[in-house]
GROMACS .gro file of C-alpha atoms in nm:
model
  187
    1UNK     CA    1   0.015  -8.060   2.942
    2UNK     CA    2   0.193  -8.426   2.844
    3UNK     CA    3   0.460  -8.362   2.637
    4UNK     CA    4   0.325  -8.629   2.405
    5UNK     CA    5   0.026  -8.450   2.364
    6UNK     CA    6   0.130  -8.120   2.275
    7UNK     CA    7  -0.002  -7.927   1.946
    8UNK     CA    8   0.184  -7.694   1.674
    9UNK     CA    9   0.054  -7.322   1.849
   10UNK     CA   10  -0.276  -7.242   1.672
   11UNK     CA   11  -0.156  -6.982   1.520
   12UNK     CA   12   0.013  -7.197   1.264
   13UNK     CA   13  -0.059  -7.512   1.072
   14UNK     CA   14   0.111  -7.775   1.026
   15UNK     CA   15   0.327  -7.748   0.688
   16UNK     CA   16   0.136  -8.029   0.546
   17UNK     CA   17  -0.184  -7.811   0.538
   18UNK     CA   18  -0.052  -7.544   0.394
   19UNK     CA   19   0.086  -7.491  -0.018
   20UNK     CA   20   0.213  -7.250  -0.224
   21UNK     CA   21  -0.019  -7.068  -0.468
   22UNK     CA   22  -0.001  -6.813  -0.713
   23UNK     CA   23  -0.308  -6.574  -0.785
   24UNK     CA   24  -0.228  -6.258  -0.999
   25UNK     CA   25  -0.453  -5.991  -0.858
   26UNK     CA   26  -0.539  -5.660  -1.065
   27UNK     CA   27  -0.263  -5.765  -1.285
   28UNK     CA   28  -0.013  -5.862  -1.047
   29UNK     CA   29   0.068  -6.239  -0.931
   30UNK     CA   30   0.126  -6.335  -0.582
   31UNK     CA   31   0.300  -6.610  -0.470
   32UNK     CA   32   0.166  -6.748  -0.064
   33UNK     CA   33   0.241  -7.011   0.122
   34UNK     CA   34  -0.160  -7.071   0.206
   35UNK     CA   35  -0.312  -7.256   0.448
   36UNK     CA   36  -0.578  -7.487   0.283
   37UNK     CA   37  -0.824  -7.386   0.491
   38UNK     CA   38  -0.828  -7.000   0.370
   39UNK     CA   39  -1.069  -6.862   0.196
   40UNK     CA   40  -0.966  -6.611  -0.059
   41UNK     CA   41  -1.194  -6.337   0.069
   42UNK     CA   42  -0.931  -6.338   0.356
   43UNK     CA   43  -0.637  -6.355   0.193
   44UNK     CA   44  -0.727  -6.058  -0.001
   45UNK     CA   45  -0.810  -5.848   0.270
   46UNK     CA   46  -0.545  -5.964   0.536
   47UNK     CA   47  -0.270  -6.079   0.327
   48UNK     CA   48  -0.308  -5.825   0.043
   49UNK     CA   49  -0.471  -5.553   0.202
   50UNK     CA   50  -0.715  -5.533  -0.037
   51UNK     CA   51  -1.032  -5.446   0.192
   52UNK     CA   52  -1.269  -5.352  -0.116
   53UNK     CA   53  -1.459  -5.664  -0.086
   54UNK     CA   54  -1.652  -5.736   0.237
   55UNK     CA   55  -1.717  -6.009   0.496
   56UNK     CA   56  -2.117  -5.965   0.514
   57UNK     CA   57  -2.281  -6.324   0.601
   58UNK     CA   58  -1.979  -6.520   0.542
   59UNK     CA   59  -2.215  -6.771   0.393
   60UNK     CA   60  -2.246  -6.697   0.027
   61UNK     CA   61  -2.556  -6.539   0.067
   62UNK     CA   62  -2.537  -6.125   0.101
   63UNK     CA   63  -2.257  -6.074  -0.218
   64UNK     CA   64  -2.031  -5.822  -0.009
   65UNK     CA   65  -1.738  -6.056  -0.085
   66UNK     CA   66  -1.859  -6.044  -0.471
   67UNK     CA   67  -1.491  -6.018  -0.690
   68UNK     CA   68  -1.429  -6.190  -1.034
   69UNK     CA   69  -1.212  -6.509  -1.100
   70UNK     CA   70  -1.109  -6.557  -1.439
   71UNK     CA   71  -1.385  -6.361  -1.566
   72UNK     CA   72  -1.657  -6.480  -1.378
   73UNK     CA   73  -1.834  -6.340  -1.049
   74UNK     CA   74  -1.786  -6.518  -0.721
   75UNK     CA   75  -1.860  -6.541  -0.347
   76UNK     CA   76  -1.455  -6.522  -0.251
   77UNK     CA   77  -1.632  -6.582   0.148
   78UNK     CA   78  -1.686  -6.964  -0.049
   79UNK     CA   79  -1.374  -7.041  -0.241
   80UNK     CA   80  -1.062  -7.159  -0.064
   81UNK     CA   81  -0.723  -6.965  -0.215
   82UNK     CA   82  -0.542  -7.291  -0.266
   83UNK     CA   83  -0.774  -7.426  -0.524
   84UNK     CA   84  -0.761  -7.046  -0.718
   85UNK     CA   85  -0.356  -7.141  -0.758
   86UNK     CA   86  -0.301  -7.033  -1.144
   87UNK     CA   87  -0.603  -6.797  -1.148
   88UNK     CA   88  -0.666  -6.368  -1.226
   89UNK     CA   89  -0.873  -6.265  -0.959
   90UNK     CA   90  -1.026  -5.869  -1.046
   91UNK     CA   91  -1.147  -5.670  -0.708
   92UNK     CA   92  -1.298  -5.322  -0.707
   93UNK     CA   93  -0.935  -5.184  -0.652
   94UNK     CA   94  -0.819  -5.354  -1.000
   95UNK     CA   95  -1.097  -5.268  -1.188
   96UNK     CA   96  -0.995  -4.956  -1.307
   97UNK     CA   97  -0.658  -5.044  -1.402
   98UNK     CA   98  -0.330  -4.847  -1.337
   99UNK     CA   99  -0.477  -4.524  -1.480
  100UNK     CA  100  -0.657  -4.301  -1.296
  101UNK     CA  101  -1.006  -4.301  -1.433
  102UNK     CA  102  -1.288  -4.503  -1.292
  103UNK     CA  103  -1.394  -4.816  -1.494
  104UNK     CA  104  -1.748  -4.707  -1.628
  105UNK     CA  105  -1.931  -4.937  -1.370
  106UNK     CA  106  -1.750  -4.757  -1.121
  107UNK     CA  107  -1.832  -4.353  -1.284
  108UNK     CA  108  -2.231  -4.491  -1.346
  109UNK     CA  109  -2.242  -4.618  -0.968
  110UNK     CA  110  -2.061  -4.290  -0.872
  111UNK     CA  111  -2.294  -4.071  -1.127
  112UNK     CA  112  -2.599  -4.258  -1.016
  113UNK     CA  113  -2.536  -4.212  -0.626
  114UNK     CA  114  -2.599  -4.578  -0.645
  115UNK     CA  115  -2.482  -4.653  -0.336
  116UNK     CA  116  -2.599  -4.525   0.018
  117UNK     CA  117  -2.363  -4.675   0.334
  118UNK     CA  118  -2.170  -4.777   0.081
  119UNK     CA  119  -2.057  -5.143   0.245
  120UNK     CA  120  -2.210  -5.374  -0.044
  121UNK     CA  121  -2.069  -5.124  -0.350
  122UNK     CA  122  -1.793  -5.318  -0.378
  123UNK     CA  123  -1.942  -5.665  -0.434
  124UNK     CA  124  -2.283  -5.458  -0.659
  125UNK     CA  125  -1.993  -5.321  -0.899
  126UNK     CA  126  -1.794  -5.612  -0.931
  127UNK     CA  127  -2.113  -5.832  -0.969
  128UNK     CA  128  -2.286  -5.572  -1.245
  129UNK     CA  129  -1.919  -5.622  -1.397
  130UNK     CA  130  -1.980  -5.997  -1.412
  131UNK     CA  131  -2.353  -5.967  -1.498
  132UNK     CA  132  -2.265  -5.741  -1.849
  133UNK     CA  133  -1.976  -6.001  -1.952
  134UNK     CA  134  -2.216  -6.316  -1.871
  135UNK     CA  135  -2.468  -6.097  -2.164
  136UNK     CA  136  -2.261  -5.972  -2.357
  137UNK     CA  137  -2.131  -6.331  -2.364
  138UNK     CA  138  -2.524  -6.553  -2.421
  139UNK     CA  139  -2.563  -6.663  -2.100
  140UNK     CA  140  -2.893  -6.685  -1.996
  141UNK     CA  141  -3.042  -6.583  -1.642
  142UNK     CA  142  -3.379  -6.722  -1.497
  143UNK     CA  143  -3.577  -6.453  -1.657
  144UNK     CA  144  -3.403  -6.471  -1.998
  145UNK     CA  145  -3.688  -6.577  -2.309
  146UNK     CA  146  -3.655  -6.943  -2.358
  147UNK     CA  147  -3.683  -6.825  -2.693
  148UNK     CA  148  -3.429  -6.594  -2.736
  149UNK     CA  149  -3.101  -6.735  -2.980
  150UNK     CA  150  -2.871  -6.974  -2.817
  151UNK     CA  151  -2.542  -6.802  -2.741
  152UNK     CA  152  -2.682  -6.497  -2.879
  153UNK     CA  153  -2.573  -6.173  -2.628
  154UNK     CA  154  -2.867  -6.158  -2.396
  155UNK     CA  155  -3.069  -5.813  -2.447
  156UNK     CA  156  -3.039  -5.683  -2.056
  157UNK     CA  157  -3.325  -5.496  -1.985
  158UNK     CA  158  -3.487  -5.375  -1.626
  159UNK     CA  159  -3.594  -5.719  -1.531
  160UNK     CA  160  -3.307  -5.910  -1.677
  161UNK     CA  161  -3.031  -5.625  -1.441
  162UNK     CA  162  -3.248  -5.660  -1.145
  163UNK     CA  163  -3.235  -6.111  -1.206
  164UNK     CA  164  -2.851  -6.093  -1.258
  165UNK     CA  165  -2.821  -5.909  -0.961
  166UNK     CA  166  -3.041  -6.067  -0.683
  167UNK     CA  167  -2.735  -6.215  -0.553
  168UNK     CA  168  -2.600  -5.919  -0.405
  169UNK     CA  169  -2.823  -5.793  -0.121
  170UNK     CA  170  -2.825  -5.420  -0.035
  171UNK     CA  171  -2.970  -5.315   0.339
  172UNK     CA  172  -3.014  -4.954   0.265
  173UNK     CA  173  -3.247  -5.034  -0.053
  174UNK     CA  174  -3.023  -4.854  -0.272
  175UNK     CA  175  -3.117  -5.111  -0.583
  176UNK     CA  176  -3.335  -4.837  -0.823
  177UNK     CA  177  -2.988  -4.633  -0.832
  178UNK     CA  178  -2.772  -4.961  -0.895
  179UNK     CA  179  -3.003  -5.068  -1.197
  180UNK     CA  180  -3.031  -4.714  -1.332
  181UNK     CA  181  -2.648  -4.742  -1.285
  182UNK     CA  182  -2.609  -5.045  -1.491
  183UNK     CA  183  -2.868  -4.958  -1.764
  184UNK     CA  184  -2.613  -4.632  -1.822
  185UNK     CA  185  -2.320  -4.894  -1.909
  186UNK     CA  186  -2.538  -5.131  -2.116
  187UNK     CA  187  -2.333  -5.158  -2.484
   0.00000   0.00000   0.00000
């Protein structure tokens, strides 16, 4: 190859795509130099070893990847790392906490038998996690009454669960469990 047209190995970027970032994950920040290409759904499980969270379509469609940033549910297969710099990012490993028991999502799935193969859990428990704080908080969904109070916590019953969760796709049909599962941790 002409030495004027050699390449940095592929195996690294150039230090011009890449930038440090802090995320604090389950209560604990990490500081990465991150290439800007990286999504976080790899950086968790590669760089972290957190391999709760799954690589399904790798499109945003199948909500394996399903953890919560600041809060809120997210595709982490979608979001590049770099742009998360600053943010708490929850996975189904922090969602318990340091102690030892289960966070209720968690016990209801478990409880339920909510879960068959068990490869979409993960991304169903963070995303029912997400679904009862977007509620409890007076966001609507599709299938919320246009009449129902502005800001008011959203009542979550059968069809509202079953709404808030389409975006988390289950291939052994598992979903009667998972809402039964949720309806147990409904305030």
């Amino acid at each position: 190859m002409d030495s004027q047209h050699e390449s940095a190995p592929a195996s690294r970027p150039p230090e011009s795509s890449r930038s440090e970032t802090t995320l604090r994950v389950n209560g604990k920040p990490h500081t990465l130099t991150v290439d800007h290409r990286r999504v976080l759904l790899d950086l968790l499980r590669e760089d972290l070893g957190l391999a709760g969270a799954k690589k399904g379509c790798d499109h945003g469609q199948c909500g394996a990847c399903t953890v919560l940033v600041d809060g809120r549910r997210v595709n982490s297969c979608l979001l590049f790392a770099v742009a998360l710099d600053g943010c708490e990012i929850a996975t189904v490993e922090g969602l318990a906490g340091d102690g030892e028991e289960l966070h209720p999502v968690q016990r209801a799935f478990l409880d339920r038998d909510a879960f068959q193969c068990g490869y979409c859990t993960p991304g169903q428990i963070c995303s029912a996690v997400g679904a009862l704080a977007e509620a409890a908080a007076g966001h609507p969904s599709h299938v919320t009454d246009p009449a129902a109070p502005s800001g008011a916590p959203v009542e979550l019953d059968r069809e509202e669960i079953r709404e808030r969760l389409s975006g988390n796709l289950c291939r052994c049909g598992a979903y009667p469990r998972i809402a039964d599962a949720v309806e147990d941790v409904i305030p």
